[in-house]
Short mmCIF file of C-alpha atoms in Angstrom, two decimals:
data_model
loop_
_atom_site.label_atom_id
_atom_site.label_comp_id
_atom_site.label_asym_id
_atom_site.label_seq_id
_atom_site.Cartn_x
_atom_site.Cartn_y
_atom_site.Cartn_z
CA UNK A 128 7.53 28.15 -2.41
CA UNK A 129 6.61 25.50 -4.65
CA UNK A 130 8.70 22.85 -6.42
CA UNK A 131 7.34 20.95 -9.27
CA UNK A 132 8.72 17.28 -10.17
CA UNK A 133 11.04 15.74 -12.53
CA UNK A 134 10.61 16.99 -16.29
CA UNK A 135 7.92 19.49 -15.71
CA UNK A 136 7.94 22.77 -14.81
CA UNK A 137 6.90 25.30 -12.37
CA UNK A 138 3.52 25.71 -14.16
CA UNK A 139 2.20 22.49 -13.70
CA UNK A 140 0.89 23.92 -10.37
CA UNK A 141 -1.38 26.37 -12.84
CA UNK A 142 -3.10 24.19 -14.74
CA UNK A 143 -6.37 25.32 -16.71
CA UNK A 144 -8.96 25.21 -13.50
CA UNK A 145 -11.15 27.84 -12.27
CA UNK A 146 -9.06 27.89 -9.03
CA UNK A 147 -5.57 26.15 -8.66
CA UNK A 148 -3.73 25.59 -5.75
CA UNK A 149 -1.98 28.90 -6.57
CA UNK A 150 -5.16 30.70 -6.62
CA UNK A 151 -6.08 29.19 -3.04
CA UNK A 152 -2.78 30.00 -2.01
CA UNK A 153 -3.20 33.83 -2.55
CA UNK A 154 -6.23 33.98 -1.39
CA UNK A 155 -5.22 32.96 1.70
CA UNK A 156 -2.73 35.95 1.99
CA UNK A 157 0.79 33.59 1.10
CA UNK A 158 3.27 35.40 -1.08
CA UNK A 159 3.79 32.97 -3.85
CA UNK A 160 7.44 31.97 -5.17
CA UNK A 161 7.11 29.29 -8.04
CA UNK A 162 10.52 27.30 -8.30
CA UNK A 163 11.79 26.31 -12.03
CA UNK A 164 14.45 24.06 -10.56
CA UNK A 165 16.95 22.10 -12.74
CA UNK A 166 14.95 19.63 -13.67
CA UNK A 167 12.45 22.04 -15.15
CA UNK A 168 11.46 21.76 -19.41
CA UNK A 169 11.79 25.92 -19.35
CA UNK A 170 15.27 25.37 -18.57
CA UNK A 171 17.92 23.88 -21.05
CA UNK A 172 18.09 20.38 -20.58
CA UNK A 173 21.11 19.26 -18.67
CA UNK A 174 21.93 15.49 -16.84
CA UNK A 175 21.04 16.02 -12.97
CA UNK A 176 20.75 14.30 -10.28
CA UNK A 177 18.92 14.55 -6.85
CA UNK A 178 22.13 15.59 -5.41
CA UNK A 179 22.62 18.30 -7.57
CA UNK A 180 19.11 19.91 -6.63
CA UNK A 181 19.47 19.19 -3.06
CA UNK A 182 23.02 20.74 -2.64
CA UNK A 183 22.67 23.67 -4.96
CA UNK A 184 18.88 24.24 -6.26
CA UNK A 185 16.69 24.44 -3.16
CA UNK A 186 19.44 26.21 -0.86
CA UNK A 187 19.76 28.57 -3.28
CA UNK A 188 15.89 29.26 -3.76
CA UNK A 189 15.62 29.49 -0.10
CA UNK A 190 18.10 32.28 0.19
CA UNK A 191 17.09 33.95 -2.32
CA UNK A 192 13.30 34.37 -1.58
CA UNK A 193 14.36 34.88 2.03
CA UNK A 194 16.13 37.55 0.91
CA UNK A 195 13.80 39.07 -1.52
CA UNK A 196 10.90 39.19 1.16
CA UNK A 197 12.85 40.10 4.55
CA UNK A 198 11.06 37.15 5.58
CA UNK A 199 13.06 35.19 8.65
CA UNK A 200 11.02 32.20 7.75
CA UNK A 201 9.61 29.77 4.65
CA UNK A 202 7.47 27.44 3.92
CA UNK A 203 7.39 24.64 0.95
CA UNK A 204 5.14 22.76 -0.80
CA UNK A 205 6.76 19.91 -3.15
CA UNK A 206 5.90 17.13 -5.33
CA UNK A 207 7.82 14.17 -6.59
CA UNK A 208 11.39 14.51 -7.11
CA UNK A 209 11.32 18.46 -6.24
CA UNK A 210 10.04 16.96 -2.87
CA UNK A 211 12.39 13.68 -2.51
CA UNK A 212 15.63 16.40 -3.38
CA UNK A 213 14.58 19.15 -0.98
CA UNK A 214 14.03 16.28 1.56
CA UNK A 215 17.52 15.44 1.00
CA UNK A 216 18.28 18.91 1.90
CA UNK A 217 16.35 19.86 4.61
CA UNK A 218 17.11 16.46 6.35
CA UNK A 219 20.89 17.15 6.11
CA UNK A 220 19.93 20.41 7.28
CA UNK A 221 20.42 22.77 4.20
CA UNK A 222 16.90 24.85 4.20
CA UNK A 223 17.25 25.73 8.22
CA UNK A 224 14.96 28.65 6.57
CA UNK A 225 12.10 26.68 6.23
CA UNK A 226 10.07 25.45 9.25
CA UNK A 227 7.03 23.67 7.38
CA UNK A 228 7.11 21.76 4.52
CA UNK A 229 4.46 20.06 2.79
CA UNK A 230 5.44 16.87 0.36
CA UNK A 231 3.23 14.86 -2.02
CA UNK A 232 3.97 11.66 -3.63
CA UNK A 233 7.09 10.49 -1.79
CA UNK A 234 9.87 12.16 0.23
CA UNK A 235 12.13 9.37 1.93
CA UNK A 236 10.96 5.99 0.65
CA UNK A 237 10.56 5.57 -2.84
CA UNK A 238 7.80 2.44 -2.86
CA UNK A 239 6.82 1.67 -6.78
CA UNK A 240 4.61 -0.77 -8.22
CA UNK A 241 6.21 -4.37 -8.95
CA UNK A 242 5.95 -3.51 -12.86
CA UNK A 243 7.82 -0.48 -12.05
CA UNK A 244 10.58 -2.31 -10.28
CA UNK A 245 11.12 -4.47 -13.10
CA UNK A 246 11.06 -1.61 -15.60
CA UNK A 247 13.56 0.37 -14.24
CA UNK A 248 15.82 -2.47 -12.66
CA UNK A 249 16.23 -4.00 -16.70
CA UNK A 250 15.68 -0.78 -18.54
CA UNK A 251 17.79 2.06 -17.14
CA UNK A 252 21.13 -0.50 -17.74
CA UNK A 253 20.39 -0.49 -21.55
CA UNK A 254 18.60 3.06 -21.55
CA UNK A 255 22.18 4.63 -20.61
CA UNK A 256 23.77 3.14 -24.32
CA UNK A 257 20.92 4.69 -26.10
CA UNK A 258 19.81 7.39 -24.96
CA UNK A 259 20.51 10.18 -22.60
CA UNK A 260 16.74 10.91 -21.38
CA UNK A 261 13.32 9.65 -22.00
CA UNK A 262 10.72 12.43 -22.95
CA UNK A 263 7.03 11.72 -22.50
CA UNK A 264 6.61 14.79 -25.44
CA UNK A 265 7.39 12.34 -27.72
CA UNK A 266 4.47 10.58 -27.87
CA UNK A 267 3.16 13.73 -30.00
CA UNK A 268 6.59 14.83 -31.12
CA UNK A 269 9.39 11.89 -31.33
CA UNK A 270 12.82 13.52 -32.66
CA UNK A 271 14.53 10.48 -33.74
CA UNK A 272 14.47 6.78 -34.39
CA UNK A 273 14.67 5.84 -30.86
CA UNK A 274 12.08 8.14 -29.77
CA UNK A 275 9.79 6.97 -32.77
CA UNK A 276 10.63 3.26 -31.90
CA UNK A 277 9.93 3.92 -27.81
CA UNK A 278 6.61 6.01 -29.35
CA UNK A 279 5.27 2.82 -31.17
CA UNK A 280 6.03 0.47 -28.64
CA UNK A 281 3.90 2.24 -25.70
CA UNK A 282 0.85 3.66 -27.98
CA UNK A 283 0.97 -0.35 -28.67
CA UNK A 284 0.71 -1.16 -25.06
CA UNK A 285 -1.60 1.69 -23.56
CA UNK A 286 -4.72 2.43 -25.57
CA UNK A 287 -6.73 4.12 -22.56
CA UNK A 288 -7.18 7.26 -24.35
CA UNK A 289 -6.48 9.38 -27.49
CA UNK A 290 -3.75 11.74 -25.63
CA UNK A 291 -0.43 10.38 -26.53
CA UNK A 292 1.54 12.12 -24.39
CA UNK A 293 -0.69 11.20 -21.29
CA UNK A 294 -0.02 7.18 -22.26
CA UNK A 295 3.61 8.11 -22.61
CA UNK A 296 3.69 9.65 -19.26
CA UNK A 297 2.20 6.33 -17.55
CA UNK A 298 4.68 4.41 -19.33
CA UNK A 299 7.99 6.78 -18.48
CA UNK A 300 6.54 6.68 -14.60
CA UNK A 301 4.49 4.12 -14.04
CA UNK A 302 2.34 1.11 -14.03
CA UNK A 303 -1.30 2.25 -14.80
CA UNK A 304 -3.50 3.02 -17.16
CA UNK A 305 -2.62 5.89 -16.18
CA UNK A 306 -0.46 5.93 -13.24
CA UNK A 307 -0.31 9.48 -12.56
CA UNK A 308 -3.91 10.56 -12.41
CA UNK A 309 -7.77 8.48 -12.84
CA UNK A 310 -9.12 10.23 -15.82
CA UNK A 311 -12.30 10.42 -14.13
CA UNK A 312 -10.15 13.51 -12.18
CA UNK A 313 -9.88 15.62 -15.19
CA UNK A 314 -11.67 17.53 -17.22
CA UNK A 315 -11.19 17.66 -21.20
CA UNK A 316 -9.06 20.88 -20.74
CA UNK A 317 -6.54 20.20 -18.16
CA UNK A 318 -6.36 16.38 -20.15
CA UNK A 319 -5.44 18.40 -23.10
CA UNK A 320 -3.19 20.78 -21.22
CA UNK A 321 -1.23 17.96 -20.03
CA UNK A 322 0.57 17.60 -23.91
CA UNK A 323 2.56 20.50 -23.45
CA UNK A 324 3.83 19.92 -19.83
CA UNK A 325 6.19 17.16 -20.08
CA UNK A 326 9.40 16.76 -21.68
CA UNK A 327 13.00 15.78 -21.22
CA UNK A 328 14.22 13.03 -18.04
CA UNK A 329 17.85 12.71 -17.74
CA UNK A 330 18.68 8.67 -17.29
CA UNK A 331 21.20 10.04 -14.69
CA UNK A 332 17.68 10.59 -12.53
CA UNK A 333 16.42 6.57 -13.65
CA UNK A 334 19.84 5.26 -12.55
CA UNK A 335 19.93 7.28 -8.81
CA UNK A 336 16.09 6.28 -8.40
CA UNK A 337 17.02 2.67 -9.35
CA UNK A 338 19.50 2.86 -6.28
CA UNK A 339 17.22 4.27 -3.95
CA UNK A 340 14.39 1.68 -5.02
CA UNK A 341 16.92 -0.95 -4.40
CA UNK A 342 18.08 0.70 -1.41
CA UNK A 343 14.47 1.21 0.35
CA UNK A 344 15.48 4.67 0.84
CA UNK A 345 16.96 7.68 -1.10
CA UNK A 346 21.20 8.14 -1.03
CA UNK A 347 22.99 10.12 -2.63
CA UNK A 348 25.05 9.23 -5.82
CA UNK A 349 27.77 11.90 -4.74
CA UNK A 350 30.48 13.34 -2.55
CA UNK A 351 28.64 16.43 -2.82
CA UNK A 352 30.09 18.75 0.67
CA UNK A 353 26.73 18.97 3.34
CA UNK A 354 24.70 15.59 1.54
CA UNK A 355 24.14 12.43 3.23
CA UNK A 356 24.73 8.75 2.16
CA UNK A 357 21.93 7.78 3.64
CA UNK A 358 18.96 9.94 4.36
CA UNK A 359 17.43 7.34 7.03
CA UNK A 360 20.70 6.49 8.90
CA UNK A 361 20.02 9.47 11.15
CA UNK A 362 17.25 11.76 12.46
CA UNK A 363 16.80 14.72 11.04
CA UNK A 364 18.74 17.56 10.44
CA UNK A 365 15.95 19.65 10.67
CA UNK A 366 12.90 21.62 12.73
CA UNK A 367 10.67 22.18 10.24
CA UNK A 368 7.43 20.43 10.45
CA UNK A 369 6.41 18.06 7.39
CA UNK A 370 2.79 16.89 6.07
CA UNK A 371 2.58 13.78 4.02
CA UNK A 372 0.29 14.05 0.69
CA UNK A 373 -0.31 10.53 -0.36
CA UNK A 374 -3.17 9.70 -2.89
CA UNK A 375 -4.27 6.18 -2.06
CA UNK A 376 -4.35 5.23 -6.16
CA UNK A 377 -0.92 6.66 -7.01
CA UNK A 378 0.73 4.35 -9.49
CA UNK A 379 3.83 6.15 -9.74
CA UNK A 380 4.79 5.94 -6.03
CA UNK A 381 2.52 3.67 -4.24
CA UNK A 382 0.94 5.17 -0.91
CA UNK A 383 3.02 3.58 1.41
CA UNK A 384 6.14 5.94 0.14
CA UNK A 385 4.53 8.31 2.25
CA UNK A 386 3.50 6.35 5.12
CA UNK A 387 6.98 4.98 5.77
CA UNK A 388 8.38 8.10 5.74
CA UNK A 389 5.81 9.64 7.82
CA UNK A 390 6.78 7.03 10.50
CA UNK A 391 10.41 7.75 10.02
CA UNK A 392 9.72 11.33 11.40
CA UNK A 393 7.06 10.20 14.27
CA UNK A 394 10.08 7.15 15.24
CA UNK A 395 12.28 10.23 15.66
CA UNK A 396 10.12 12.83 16.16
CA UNK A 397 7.16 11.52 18.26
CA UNK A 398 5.55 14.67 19.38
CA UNK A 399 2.56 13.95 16.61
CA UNK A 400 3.25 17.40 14.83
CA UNK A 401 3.88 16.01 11.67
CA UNK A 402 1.15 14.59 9.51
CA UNK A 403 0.03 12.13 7.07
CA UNK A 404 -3.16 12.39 4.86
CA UNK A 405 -3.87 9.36 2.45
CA UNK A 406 -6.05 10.53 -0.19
CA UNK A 407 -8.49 8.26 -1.34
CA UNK A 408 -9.67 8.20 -5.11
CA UNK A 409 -6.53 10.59 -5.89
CA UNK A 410 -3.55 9.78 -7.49
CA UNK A 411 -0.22 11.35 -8.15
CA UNK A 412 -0.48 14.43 -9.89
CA UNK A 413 -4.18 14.78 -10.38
CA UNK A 414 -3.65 16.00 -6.05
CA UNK A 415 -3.05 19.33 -7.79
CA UNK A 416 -5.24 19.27 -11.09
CA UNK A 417 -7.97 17.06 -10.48
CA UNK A 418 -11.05 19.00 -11.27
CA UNK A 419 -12.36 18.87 -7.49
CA UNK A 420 -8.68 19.42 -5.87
CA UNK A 421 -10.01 22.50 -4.99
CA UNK A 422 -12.93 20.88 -2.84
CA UNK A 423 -11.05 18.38 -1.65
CA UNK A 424 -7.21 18.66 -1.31
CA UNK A 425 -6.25 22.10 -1.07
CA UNK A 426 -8.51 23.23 2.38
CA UNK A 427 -6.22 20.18 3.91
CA UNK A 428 -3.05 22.35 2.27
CA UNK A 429 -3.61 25.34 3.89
CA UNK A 430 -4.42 24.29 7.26
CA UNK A 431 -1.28 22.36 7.39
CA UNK A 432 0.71 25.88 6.19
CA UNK A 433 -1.66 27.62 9.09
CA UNK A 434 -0.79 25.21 11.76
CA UNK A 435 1.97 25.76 14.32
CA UNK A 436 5.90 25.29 13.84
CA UNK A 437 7.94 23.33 15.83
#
C-alpha cells in the first residue's frame, strides 16, 4: 500500500515518468493498493490531524485491503505525514497486519531547517485567526485576499523558477529554493505536473507539527482510544520491519529525521533488521519523481519489500 503526504494525493506516486515507482512495483509481481487518505486534495477538504489518520485512516486501509486480497499479511510504503501518522499507528500497534514498512522523509523525529522552526513557531499562532489552511495551488489560483496577499509575498521572496506553485510549495514546507526537490531532478514534464498536485493544508496539521517540532518527537494532540502521548516513551508496539528513506538534501525534513528514528528502533530493536539509506543528491519528494528515481531509488525499494520479516 502506499500513502502519499499532507495535501497531495494518492497520484503523486504516478507522476509523468517512463517508469514510476508504481510501475516497478508491478513489475515486480506486488498487488498495488494506492491510499487517498484524509489528507488527500481528491477528497473534500476537512481539518485533520495526525491522530485522526493514525486512529481511523490507516487501520481502516489495512483491513480493508487485507480483506479484499485474503492476504494474512501487508506491506507499506509512506511518505511524509502519511508515513509520520501510520508510524503513530503501527508503533501503538494498530496495523499488526503489516510486517514491513518502508518510510521516506521522517517517521518519529520531525528535524526541520532553523528557517522552518521559526516559520512555523511565529506563523501557525497568527495563521489560525486568518485562515483555516494554506494551499500551495494558490500560487496559480489564489481564491481570496489572503491567498492573493500570501501569493505576492512568496513569488517576492522565491524567484528560482517560473512555476508558481513549485515556489509556493518551498515556502508552505520549507526552507529552499526549493526544499522539496533540486530541479536538476526533474524533467520539464513532471516540473509542470507538479501545478496540479498540491492543494489545501489544514492549520490544525501546522499547529500538531509545531508541537512535535518543539517536542523532538511526534504526540498526539488527542484522547483518541489505542494512540500514544508520546510515540518515543516506549518501544514499539509493533513486529513489522521498517526502512528509513532519507535524501541527504531534503529541506523539508532534514536527514537526520530519519536517522534518529532509525536509532530509536536499533536502541530497542538491535537485531540490525531495520534499515537506513541516506540518499545523497535527493531530496524530499523528488525520491519518487526525480527523473533517475528509477535508476537509483526504487531497486533499494524493492529489495527492502523482498527482504525477510521479523
Amino acid at each position: 500500500m502506499l500513502v502519499h503526504g499532507a495535501g497531495v494525493r494518492a497520484e503523486l506516486f504516478r507522476p509523468p515518468l517512463p517508469r514510476t515507482l508504481v510501475d516497478a512495483l508491478l513489475d515486480d509481481g506486488w498487488d498495488v493498493w494506492m491510499l487517498n487518505w484524509r489528507a488527500s486534495i481528491d477528497l473534500p477538504p476537512v481539518p485533520w490531524t495526525l491522530d485522526d489518520a493514525a486512529a481511523h485512516d490507516h487501520p481502516a486501509a489495512v483491513r480493508y485491503v487485507i480483506a479484499a486480497t485474503g492476504a494474512p499479511t501487508m506491506k507499506a510504503i509512506v511518505h511524509c505525514q502519511g508515513s509520520t501518522s501510520f508510524c503513530m499507528a503501527a508503533v501503538a500497534g494498530l496495523v499488526p497486519e503489516v510486517d514491513t514498512v518502508i518510510t521516506n522523509a521522517v517517521s518519529l523525529h520531525p528535524v526541520i531547517p532553523r528557517f522552518s522552526r521559526l516559520k512555523i513557531r511565529t506563523l501557525t499562532p497568527a495563521l489560525t485567526r486568518l485562515t483555516p489552511h494554506l494551499n500551495p495551488g494558490w500560487g496559480d489560483e489564489p481564491d481570496g485576499a489572503f491567498a492573493r496577499l500570501t501569493r505576492a509575498a512568496v513569488l517576492a521572496g522565491h524567484r528560482e523558477c517560473d512555476n508558481a506553485v513549485c515556489r509556493m510549495v518551498s515556502f508552505t514546507y520549507g526552507a529552499g529554493r526549493p526544499a522539496l526537490w533540486s530541479h536538476a531532478n526533474l524533467d520539464d514534464a513532471t516540473h509542470d505536473w507538479i501545478r496540479g498536485e498540491f492543494g489545501e493544508v489544514p492549520v490544525s496539521f501546522f499547529a500538531q507539527m509545531e508541537r512535535c517540532v518543539r517536542a523532538g518527537h511526534l504526540v498526539s494532540v488527542s484522547n483518541r482510544p489505542g494512540l500514544l502521548a508520546d510515540y518515543t516513551a516506549a518501544a514499539p508496539r509493533t513486529d513489522a520491519r521498517f526502512s528509513f528513506f532519507a535524501g541527504e538534501d531534503n529541506l523539508c525534513f532534514l536527514p537526520e529525521s530519519q536517522q534518529l528514528t532509525w536509532e530509536f528502533f536499533r536502541h530497542h530493536r538491535p537485531d540490525g533488521q531495520d534499515t537506513l539509506h541516506r540518499l545523497p543528491g535527493y531530496g524530499h519528494l523528488d525520491v519518487f519523481f526525480g527523473k533517475d528515481a528509477a535508476r537509483d531509488v526504487f531497486p533499494l525499494m524493492l529489495a527492502e519489500l523482498a527482504g525477510p520479516s521479523r
